[in-house]
PDB file of C-alpha atoms in Angstrom:
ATOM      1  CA  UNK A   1    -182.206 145.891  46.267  1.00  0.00           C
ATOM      2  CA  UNK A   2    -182.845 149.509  47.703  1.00  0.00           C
ATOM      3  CA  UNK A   3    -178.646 149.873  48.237  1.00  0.00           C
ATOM      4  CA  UNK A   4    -175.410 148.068  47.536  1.00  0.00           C
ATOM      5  CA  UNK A   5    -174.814 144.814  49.279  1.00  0.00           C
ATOM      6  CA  UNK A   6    -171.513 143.880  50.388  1.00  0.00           C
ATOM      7  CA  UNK A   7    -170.805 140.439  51.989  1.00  0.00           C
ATOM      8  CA  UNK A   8    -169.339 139.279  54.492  1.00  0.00           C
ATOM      9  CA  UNK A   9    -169.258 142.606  56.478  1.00  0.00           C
ATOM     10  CA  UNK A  10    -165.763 141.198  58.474  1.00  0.00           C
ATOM     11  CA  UNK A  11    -163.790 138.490  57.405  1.00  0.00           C
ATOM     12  CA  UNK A  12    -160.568 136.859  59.696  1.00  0.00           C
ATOM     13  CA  UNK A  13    -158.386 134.879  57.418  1.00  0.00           C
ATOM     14  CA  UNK A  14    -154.647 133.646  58.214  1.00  0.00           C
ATOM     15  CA  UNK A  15    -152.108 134.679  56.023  1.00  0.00           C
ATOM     16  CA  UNK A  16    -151.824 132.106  52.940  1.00  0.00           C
ATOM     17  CA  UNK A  17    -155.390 131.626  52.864  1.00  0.00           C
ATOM     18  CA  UNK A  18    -157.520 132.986  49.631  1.00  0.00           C
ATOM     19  CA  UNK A  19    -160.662 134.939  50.088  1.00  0.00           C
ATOM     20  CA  UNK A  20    -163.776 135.798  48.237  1.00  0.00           C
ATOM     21  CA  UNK A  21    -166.140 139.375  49.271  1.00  0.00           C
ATOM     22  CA  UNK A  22    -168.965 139.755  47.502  1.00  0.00           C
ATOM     23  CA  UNK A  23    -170.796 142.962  46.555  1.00  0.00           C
ATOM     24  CA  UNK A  24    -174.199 142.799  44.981  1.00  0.00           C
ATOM     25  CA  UNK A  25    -175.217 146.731  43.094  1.00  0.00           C
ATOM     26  CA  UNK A  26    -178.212 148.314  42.761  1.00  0.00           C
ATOM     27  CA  UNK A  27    -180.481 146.703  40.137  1.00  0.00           C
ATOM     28  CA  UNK A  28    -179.720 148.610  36.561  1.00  0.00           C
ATOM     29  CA  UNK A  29    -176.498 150.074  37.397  1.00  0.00           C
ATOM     30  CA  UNK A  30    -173.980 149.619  34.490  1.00  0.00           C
ATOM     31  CA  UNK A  31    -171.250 151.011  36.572  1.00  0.00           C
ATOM     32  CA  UNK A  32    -169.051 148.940  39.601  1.00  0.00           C
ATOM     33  CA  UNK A  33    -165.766 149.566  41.403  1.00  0.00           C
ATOM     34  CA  UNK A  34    -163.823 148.348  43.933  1.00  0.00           C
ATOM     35  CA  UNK A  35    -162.133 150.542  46.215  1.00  0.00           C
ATOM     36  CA  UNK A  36    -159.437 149.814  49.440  1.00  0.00           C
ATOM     37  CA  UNK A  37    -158.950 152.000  52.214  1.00  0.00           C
ATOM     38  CA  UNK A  38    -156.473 151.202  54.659  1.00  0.00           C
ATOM     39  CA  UNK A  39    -156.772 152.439  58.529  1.00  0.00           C
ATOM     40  CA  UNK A  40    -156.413 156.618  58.135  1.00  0.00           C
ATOM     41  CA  UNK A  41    -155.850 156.316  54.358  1.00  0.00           C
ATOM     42  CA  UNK A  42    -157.831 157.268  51.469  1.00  0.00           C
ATOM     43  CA  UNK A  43    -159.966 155.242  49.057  1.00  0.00           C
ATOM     44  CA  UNK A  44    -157.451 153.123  46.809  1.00  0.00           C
ATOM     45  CA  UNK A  45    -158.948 152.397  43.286  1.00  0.00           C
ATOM     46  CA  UNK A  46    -159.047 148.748  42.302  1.00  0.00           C
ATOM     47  CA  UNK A  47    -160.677 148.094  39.405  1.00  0.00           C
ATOM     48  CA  UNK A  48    -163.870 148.982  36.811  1.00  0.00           C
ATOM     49  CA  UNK A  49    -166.674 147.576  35.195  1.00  0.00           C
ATOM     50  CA  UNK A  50    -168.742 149.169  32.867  1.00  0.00           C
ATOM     51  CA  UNK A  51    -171.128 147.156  31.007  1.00  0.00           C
ATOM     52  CA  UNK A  52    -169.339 144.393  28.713  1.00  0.00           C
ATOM     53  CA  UNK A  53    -166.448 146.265  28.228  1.00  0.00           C
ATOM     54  CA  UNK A  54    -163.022 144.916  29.450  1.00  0.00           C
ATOM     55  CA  UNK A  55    -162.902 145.815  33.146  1.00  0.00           C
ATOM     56  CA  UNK A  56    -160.094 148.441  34.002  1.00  0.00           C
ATOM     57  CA  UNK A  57    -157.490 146.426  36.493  1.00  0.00           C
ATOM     58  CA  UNK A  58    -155.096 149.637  36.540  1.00  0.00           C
ATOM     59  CA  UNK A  59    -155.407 149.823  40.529  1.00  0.00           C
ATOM     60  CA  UNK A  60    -155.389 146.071  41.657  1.00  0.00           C
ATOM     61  CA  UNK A  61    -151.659 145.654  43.280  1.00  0.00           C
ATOM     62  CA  UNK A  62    -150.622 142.715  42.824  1.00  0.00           C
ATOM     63  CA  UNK A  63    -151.947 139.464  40.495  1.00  0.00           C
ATOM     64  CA  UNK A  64    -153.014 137.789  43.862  1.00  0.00           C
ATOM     65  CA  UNK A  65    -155.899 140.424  43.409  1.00  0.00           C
ATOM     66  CA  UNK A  66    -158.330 139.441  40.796  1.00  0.00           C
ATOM     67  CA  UNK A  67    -162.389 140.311  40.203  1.00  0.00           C
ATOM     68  CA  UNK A  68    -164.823 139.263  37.814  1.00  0.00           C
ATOM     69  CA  UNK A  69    -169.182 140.676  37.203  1.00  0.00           C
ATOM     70  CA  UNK A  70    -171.148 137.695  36.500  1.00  0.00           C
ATOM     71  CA  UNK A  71    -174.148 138.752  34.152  1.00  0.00           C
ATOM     72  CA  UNK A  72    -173.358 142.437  34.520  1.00  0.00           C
ATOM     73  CA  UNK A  73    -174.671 142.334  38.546  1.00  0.00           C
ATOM     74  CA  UNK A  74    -172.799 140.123  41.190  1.00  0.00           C
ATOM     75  CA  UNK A  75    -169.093 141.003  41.643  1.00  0.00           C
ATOM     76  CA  UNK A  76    -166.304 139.002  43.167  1.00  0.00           C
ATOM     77  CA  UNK A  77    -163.256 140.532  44.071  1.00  0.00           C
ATOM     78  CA  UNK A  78    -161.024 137.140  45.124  1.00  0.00           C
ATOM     79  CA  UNK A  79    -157.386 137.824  46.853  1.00  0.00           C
ATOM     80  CA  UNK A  80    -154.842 134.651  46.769  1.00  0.00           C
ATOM     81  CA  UNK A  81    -152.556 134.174  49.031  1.00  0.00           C
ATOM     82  CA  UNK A  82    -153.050 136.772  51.371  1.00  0.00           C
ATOM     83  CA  UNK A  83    -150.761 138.684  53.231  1.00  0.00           C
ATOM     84  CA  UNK A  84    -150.974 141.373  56.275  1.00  0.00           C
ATOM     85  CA  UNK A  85    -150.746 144.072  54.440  1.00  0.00           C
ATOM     86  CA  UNK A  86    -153.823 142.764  52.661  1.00  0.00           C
ATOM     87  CA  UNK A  87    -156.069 143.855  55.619  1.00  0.00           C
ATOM     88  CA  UNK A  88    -158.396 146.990  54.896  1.00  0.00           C
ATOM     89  CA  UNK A  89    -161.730 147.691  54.583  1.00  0.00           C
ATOM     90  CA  UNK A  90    -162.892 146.684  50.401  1.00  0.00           C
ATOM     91  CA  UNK A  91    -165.694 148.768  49.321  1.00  0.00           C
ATOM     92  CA  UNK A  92    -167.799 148.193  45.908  1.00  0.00           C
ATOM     93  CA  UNK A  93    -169.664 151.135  44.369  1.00  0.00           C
ATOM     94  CA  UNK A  94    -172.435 151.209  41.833  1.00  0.00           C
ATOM     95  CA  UNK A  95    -173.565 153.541  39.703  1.00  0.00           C
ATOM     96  CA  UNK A  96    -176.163 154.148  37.138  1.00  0.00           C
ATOM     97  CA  UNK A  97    -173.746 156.235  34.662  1.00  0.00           C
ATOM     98  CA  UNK A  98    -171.302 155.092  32.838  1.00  0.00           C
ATOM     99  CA  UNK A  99    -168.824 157.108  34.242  1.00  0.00           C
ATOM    100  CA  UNK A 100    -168.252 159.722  36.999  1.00  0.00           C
ATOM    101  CA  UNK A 101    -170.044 163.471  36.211  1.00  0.00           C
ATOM    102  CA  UNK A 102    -172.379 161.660  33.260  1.00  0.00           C
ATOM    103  CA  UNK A 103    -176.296 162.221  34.676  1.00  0.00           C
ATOM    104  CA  UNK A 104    -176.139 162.041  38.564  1.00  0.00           C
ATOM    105  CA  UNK A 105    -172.492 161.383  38.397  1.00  0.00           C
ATOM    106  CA  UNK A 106    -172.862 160.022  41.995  1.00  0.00           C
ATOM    107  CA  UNK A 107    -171.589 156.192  43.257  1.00  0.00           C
ATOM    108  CA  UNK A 108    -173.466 154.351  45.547  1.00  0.00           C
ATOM    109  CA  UNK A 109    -171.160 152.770  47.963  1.00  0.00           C
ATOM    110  CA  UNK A 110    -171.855 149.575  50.252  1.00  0.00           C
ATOM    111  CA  UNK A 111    -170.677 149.162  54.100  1.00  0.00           C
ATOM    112  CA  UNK A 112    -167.989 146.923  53.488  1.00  0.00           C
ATOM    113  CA  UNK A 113    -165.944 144.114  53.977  1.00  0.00           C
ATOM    114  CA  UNK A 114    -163.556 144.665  56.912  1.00  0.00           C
ATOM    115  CA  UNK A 115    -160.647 141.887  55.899  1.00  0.00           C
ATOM    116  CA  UNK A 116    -158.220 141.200  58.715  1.00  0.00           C
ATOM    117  CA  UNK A 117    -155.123 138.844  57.936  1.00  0.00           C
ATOM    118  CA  UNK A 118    -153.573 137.144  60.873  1.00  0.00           C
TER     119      UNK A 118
ATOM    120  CA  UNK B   1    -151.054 163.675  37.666  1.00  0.00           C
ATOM    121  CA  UNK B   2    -153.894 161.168  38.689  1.00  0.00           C
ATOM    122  CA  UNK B   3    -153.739 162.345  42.312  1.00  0.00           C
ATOM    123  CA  UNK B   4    -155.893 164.419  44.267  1.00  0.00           C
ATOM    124  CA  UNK B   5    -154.455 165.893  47.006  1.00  0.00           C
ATOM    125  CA  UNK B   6    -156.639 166.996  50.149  1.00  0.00           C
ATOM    126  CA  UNK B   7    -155.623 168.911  53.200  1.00  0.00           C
ATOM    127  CA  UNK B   8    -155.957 168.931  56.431  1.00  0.00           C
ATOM    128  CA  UNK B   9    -155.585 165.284  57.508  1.00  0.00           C
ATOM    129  CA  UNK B  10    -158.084 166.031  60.831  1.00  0.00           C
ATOM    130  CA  UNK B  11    -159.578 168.518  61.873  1.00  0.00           C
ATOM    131  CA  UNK B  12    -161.153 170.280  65.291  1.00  0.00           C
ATOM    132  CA  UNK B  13    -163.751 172.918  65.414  1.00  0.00           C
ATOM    133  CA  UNK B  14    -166.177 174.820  67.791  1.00  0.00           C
ATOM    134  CA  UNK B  15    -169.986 173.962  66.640  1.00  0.00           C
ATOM    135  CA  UNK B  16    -171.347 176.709  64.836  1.00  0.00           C
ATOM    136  CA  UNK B  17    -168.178 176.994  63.044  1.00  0.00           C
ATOM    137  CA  UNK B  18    -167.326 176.721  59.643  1.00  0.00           C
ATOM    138  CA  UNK B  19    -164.588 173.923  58.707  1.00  0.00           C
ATOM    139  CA  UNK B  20    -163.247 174.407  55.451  1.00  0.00           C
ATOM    140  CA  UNK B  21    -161.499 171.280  53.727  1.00  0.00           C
ATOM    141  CA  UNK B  22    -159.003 171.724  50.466  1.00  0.00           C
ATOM    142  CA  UNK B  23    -157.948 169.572  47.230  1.00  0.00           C
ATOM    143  CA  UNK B  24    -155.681 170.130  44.753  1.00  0.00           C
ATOM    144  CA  UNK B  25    -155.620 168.377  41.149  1.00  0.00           C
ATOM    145  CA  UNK B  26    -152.761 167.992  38.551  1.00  0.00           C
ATOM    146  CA  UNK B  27    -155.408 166.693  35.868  1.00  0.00           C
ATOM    147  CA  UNK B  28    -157.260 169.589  33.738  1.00  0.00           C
ATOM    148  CA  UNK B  29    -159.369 166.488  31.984  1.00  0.00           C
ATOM    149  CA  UNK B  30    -161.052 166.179  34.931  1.00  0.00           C
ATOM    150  CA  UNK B  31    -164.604 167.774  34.606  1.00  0.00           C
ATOM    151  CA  UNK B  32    -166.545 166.758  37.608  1.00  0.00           C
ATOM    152  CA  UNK B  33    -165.605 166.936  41.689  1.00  0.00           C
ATOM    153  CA  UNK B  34    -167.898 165.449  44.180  1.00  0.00           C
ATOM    154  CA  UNK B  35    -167.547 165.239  47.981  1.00  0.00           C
ATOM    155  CA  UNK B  36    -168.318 162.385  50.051  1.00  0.00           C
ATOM    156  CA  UNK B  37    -168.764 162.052  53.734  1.00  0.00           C
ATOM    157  CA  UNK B  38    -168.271 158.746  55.908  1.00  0.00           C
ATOM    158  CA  UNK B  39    -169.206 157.479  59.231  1.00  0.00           C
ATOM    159  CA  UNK B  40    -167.906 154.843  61.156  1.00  0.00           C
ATOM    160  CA  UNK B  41    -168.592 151.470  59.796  1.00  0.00           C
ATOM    161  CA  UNK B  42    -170.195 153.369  56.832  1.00  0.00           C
ATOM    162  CA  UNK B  43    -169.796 153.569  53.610  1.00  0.00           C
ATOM    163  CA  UNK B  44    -169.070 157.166  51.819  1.00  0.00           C
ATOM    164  CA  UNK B  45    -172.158 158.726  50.545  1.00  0.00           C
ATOM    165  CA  UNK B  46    -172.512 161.465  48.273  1.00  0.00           C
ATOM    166  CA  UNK B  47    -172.527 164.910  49.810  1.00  0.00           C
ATOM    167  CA  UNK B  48    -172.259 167.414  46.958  1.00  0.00           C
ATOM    168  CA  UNK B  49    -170.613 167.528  43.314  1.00  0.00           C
ATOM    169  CA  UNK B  50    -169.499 170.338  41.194  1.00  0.00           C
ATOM    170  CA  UNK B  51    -168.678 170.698  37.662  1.00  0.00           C
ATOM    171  CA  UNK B  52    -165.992 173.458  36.163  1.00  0.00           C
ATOM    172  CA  UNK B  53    -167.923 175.436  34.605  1.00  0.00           C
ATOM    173  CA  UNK B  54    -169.600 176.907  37.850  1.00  0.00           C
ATOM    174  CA  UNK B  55    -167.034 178.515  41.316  1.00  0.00           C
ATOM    175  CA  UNK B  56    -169.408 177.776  44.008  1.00  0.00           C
ATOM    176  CA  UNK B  57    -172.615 175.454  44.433  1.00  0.00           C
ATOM    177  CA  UNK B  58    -174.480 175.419  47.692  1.00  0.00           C
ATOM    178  CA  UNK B  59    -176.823 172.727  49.246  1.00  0.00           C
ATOM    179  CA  UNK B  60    -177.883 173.161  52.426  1.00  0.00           C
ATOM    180  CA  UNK B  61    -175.198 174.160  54.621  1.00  0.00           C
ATOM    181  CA  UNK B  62    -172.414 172.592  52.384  1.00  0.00           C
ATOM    182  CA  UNK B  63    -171.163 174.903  50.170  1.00  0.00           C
ATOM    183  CA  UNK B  64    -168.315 173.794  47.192  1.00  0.00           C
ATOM    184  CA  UNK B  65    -166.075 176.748  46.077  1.00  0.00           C
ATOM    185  CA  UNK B  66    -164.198 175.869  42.605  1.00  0.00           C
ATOM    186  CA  UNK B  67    -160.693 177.434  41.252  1.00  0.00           C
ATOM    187  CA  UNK B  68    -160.092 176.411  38.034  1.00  0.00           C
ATOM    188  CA  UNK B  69    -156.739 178.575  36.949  1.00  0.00           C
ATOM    189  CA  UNK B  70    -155.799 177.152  40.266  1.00  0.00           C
ATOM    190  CA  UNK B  71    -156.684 173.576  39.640  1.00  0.00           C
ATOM    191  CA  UNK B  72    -158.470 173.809  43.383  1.00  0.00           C
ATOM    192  CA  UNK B  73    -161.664 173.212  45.062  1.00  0.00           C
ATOM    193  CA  UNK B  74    -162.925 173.318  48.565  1.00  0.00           C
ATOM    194  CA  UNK B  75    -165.236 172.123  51.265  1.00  0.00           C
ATOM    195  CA  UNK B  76    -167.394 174.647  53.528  1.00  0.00           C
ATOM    196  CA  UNK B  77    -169.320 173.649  56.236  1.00  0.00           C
ATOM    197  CA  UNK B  78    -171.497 176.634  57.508  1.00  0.00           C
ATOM    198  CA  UNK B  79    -172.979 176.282  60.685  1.00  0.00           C
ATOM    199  CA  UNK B  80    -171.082 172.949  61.583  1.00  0.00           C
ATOM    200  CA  UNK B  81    -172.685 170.481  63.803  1.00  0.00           C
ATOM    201  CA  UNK B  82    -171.616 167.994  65.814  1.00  0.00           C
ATOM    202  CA  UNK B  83    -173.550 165.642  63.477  1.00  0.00           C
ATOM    203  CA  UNK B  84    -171.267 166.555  60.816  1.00  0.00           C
ATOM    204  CA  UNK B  85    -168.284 164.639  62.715  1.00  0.00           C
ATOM    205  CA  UNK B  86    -167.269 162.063  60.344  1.00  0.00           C
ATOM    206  CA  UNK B  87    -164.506 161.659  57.399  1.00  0.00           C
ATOM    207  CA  UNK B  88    -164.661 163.691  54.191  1.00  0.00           C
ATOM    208  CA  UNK B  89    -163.497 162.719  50.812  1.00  0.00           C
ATOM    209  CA  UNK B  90    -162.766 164.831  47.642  1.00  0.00           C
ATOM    210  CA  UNK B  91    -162.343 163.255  44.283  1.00  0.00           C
ATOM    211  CA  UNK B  92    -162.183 163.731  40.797  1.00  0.00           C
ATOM    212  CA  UNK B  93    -163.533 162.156  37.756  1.00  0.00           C
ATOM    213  CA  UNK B  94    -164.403 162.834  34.168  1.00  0.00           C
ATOM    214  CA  UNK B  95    -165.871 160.812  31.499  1.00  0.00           C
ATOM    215  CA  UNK B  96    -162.282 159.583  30.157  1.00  0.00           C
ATOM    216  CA  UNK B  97    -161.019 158.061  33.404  1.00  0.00           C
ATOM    217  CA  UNK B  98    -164.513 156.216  33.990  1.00  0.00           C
ATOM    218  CA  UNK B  99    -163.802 156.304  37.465  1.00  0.00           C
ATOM    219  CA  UNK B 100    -163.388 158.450  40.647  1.00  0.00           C
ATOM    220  CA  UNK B 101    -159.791 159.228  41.962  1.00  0.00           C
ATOM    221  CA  UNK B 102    -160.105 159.749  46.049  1.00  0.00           C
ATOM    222  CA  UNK B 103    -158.134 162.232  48.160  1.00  0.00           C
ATOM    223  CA  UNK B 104    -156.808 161.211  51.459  1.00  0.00           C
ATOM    224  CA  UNK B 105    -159.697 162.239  53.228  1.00  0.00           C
ATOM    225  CA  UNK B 106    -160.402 164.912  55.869  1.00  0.00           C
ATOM    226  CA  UNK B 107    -161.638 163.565  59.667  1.00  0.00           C
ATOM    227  CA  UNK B 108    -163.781 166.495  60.681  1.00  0.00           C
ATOM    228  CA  UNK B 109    -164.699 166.680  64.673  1.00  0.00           C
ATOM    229  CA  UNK B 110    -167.651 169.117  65.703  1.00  0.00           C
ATOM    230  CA  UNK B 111    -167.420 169.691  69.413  1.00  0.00           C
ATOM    231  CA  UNK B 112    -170.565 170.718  71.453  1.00  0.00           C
TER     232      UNK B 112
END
């Protein structure tokens, strides 16, 4: 597609419940990351895939937060048990490089999924 | 010494006037510096990126200044709009991290 697809743009869950956002990159790009931002706050890294390599988890929080690429495109990020300090907006990025300042250097981030946990 | 610190929080000018948006970095393996801007409901999208081995790079009426003794780089807005109103993010990357580390972002407001 001509951008990154994230779905579903909101989600509502009650606390307890698991969840599953999707993002979907640009065709070709190697490169995907997740990324929370919190009302006011800044974009939290989550976690890395590049290619076949092992994904870098470093930034998911807790093990309720988990993510897996399917065929090197379609992402899942999948949150157990959630709680209320679980709600934020989850953005996925895509990029051709392999990493940030390699040929464009530049991400290509979706719209979001706006989680709320009630 | 992963953090990127950006200042101010928010931020209130005139139009025509020129906001100016800092970061700060710990890291010195960090080799490229992008900006992004956000609107509402929006995902960030790529304003402008510098590399170290240049102090300013202009593109339009963004312009990136770039301290390296000083480990600092900053956001200029010439001009400023009230199109320009949305949330600006610095971050910092290089080939070793394999990803992009975020400030806190900046929300900018142009008024008429």
């Amino acid at each position: 597609g001509a951008g990154v697809s994230q779905s579903p743009s909101n989600k509502v869950t009650e606390k307890g419940k698991d969840v599953e956002l999707r993002c979907d990159p640009i065709s070709g790009h190697t490169a995907l990351y997740w990324y929370r931002q919190s009302l006011g706050q800044g974009l939290e890294f989550l976690i890395y895939f590049q290619g076949n390599s092992a994904p870098d988890k470093s930034g998911l929080p807790s093990d309720r937060f988990s993510a897996e690429r399917t065929g090197g495109s379609v992402s899942t990020l999948t949150i157990q048990r959630t709680q209320q300090e679980d709600s934020a907006v989850y953005l996925c990025a895509s990029s051709l490089a392999p990493s940030p300042g390699q040929g464009s250097g530049g991400y290509t981030f979706g719209s979001g999924t706006r989680l709320t946990v009630v | 010494q992963q953090q990127v610190k950006q200042s101010p929080q928010s931020l209130i000018v005139q139009k025509g006037g020129i906001p100016i948006i800092n970061c700060a970095y710990e890291n010195t393996a960090f080799d490229y510096f992008p900006w992004y801007q956000q609107f509402p409901g929006k995902g960030p999208a790529l304003l402008i990126a510098i590399r170290p081995d240049v102090s300013e790079k202009k593109e339009g009426r963004f312009t990136i200044s770039f301290n390296k003794s000083a480990k600092q780089f900053s956001l200029h807005i010439m001009d400023s709009q009230p199109g320009d109103s949305a949330t600006y993010f610095c971050a910092a990357g290089s080939g070793n991290t394999g990803k992009l580390i975020f400030g806190q972002g900046t929300t900018l407001q142009v008024k008429p």
